[in-house]
CSV table of C-alpha atoms in Angstrom, one decimal:
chain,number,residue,atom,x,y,z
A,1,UNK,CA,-1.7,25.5,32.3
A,2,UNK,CA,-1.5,24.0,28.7
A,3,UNK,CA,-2.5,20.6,28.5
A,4,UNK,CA,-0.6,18.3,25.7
A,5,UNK,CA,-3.2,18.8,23.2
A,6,UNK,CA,-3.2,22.1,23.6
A,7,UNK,CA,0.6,21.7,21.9
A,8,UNK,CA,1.5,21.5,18.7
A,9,UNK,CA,2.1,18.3,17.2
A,10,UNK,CA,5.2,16.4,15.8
A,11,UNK,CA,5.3,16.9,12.0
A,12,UNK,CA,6.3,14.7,9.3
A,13,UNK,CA,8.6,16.4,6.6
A,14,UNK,CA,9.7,14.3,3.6
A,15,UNK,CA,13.3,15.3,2.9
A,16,UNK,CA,12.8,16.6,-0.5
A,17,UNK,CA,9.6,18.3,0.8
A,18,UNK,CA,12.4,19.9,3.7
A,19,UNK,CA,15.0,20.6,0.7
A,20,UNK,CA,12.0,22.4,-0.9
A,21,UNK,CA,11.6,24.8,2.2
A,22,UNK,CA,15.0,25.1,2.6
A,23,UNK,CA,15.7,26.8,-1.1
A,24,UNK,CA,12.9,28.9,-0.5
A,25,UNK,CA,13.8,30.2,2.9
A,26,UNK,CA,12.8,33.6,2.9
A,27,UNK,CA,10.7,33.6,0.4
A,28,UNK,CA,7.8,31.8,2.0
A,29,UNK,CA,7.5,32.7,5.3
A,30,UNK,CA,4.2,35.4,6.3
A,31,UNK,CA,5.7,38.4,4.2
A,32,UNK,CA,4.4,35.8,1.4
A,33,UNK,CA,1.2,36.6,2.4
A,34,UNK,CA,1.5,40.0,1.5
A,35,UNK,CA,3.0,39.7,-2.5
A,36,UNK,CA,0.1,39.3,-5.3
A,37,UNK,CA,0.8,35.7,-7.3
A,38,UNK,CA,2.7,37.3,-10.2
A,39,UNK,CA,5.2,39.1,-7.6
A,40,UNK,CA,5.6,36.2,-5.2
A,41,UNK,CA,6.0,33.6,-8.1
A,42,UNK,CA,8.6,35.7,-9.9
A,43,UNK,CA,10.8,35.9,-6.4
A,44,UNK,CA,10.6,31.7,-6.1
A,45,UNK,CA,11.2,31.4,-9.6
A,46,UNK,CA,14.7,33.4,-9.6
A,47,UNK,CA,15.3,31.4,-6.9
A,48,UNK,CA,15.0,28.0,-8.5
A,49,UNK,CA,16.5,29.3,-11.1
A,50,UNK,CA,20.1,30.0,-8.8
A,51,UNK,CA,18.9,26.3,-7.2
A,52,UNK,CA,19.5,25.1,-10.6
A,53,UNK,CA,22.7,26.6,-11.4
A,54,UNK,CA,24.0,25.1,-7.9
A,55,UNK,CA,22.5,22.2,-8.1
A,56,UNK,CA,20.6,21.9,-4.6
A,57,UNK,CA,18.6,19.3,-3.9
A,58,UNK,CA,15.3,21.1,-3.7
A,59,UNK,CA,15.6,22.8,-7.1
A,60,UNK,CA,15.7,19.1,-8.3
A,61,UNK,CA,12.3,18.2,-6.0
A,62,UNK,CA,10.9,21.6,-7.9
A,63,UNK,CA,11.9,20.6,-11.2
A,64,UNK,CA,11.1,16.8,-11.1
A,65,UNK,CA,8.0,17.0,-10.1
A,66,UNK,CA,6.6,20.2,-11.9
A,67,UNK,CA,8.8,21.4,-14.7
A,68,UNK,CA,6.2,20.8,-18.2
A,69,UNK,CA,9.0,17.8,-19.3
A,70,UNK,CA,11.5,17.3,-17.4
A,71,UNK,CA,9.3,15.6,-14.9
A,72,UNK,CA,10.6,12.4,-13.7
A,73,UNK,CA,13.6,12.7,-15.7
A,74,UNK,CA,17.1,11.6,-13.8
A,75,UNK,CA,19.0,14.3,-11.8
A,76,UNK,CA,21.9,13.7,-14.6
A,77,UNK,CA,19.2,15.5,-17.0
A,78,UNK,CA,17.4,17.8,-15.0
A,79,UNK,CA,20.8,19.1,-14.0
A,80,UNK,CA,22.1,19.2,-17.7
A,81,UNK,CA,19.6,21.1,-18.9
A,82,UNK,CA,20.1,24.3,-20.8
A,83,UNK,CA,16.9,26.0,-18.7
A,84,UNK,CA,15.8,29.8,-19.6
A,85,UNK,CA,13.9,31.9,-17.4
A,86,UNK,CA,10.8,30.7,-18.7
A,87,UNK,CA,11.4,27.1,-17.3
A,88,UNK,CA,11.7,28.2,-14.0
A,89,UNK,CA,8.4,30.5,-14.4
A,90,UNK,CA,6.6,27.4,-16.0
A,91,UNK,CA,7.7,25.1,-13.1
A,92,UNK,CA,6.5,27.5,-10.1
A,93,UNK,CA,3.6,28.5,-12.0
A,94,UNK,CA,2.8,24.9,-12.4
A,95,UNK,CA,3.1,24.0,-8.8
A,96,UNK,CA,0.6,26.4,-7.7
A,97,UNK,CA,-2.1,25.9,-9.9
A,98,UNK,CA,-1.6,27.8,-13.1
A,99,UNK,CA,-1.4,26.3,-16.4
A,100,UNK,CA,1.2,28.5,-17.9
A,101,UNK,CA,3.0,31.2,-16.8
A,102,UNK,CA,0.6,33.5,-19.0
A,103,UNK,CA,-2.0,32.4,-16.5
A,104,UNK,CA,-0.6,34.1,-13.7
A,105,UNK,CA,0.0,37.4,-15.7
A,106,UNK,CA,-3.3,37.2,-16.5
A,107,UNK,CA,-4.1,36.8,-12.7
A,108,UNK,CA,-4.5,40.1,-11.4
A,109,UNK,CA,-7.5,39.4,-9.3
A,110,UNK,CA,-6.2,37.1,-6.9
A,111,UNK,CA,-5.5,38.0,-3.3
A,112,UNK,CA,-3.9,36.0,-0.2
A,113,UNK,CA,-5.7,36.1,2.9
A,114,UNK,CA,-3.9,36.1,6.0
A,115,UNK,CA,-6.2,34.2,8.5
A,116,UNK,CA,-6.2,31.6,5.7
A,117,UNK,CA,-2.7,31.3,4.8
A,118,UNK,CA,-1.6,31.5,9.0
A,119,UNK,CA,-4.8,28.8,9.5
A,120,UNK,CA,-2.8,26.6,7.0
A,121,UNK,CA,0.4,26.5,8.9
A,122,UNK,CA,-0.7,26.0,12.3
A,123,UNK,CA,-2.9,23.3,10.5
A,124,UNK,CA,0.6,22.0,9.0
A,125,UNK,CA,1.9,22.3,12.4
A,126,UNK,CA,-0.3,20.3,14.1
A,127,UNK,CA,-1.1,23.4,16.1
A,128,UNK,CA,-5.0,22.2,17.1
A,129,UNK,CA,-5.4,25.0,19.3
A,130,UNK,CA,-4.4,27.5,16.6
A,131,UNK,CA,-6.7,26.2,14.2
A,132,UNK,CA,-9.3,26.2,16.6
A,133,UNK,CA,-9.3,29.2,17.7
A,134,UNK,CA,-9.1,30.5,13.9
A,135,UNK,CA,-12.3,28.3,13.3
A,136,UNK,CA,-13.6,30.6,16.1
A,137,UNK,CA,-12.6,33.4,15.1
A,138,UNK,CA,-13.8,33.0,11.5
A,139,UNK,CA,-16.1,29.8,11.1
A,140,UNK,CA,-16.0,30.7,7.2
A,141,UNK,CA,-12.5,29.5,7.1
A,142,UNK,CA,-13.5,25.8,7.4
A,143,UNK,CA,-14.7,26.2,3.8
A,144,UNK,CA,-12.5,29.1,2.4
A,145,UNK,CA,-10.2,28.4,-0.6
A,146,UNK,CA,-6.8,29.1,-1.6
A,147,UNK,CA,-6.0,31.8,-3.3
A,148,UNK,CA,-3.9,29.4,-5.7
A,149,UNK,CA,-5.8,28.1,-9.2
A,150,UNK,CA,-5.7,24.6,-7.5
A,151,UNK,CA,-8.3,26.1,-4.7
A,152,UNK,CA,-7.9,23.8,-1.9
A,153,UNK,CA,-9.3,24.3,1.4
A,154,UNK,CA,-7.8,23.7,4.8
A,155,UNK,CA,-9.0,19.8,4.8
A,156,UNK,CA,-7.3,19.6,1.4
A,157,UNK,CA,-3.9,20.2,2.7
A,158,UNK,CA,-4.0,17.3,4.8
A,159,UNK,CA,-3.6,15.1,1.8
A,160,UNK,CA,-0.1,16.4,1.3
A,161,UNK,CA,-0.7,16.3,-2.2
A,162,UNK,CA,-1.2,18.5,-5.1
A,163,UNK,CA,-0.8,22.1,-3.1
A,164,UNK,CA,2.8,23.7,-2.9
A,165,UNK,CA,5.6,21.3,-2.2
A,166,UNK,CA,6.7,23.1,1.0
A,167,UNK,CA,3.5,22.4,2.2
A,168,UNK,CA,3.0,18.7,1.9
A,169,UNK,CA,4.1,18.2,5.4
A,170,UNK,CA,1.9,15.7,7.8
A,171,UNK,CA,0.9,16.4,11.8
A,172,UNK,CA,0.8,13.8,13.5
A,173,UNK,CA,-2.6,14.6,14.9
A,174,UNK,CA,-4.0,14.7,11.2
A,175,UNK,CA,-6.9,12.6,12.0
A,176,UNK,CA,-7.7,15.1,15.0
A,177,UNK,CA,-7.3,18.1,13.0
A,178,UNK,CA,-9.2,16.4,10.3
A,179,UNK,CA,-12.1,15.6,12.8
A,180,UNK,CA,-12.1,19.5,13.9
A,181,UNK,CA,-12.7,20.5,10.7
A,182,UNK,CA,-15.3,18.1,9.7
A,183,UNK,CA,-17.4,19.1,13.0
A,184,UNK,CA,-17.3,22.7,11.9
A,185,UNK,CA,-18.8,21.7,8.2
A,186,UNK,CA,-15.6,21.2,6.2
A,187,UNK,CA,-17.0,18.8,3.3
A,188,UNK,CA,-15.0,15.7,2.3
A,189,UNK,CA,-16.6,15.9,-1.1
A,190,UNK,CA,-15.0,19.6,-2.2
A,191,UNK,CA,-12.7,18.8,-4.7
A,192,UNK,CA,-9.5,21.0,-5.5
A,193,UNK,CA,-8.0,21.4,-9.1
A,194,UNK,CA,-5.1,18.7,-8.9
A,195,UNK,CA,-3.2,17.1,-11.6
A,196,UNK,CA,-5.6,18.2,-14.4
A,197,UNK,CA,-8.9,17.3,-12.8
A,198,UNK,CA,-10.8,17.7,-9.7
A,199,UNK,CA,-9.7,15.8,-6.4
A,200,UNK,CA,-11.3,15.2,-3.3
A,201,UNK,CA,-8.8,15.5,-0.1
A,202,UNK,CA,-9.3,11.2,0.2
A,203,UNK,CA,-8.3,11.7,-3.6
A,204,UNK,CA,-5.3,13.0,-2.6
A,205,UNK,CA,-4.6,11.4,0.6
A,206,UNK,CA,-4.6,8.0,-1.5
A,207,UNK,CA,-2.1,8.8,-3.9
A,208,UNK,CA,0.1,11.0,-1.5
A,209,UNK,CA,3.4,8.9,0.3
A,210,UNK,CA,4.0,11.4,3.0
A,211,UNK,CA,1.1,10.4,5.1
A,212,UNK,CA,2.0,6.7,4.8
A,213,UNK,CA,5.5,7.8,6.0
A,214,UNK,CA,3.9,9.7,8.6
A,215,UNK,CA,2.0,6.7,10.0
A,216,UNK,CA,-1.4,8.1,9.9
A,217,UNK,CA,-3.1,7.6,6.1
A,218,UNK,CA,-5.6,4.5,7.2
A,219,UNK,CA,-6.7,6.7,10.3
A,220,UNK,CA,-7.3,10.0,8.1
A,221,UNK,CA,-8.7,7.6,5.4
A,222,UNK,CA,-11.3,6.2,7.8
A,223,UNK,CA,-12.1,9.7,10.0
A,224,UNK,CA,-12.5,11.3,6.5
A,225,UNK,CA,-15.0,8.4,5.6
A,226,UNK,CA,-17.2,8.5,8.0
A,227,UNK,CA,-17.3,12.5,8.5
């Protein structure tokens, strides 16, 4: 019989971090796993681009937050803009990692892996047993990277921070997930390529809202200390 841990947890999901997943449905799900970067970057930003033109509230997230100027800019301007396709390339490109979008052409080495990217959701849906028994399966995952320029690792995306906006959601077990990985090696000192520098997942953690919202950023702050 499965016990309670054994289930998956509750998750916290910012709205705009749900309006995110939402304009993307389809597009992001395990057959995502599959498409090379310059395929699967292409199909979000056509997407965002149709977001735009219909104003839904995750092509606003997208664009706020990663477009090279319209950044923090007001919805009134973000949705007034005169965008080409090479905005929307620039802003997905962005979001993942890449500079430019001539970085991702010039990507053509880069390769998801599937126990990584399925390890990542169960780890963003609290799924302990999952990730457990993917640390089992594979104890190299613990300090495996994305295949995205920003080159996080599993305890990175529990800083909801920096790594795709779909992704920034928060378990509610963080601190227990956070605590498996640590015993199998995961190392609080990796840094990720975030914002133009190199950030440690208590790097993130401290400048990401969504685990204050979720209740549980002075627990993952003081687990990830002391681990």
């Amino acid at each position: 019989m499965a016990t309670q841990a054994d289930q998956p947890s509750e998750v916290y999901e910012a709205p705009a971090v749900r309006a995110v997943r939402e304009l993307y449905t389809g597009l992001i799900d395990e057959r995502a796993w599959n498409r090379p970067p310059l395929l699967q970057l292409r199909l979000q930003a056509a997407r965002l681009s149709d977001g735009h033109r219909d104003k839904r509230p995750g092509a606003l997230t997208e664009l706020a937050n990663w477009h090279p100027w319209l950044a923090a800019q007001s919805a009134e301007i973000i949705w007034a803009a005169a965008l080409t396709d090479q905005d929307f390339l620039a802003t997905v490109a962005r979001e993942h990692g890449y500079s430019d979008w001539s970085a991702v052409t010039a990507d053509t080495d880069s390769i998801p892996s599937r126990q990584f990217e399925s390890t990542v959701e169960a780890l963003l849906a609290g799924d302990l047993a999952a990730v457990t028994a993917a640390l089992a399966a594979d104890p190299t995952l613990v300090t495996a990277r994305s295949h995205w320029p920003h080159r996080a690792t599993l305890l990175h995306y529990l800083g909801a921070n920096g790594v795709e906006t779909h992704r920034q959601r928060v378990p509610a077990n963080a601190v227990a997930i956070a605590e498996l990985l640590l015993s199998h090696g995961a190392d609080v000192r990796a840094t990720a390529t975030m914002y133009g520098g190199p950030h440690t997942t208590v790097d993130l953690l401290l400048t990401s809202s969504h685990p204050a919202q979720a209740g549980v950023a002075d627990a993952l702050a003081q687990a990830l200390a002391t681990g």
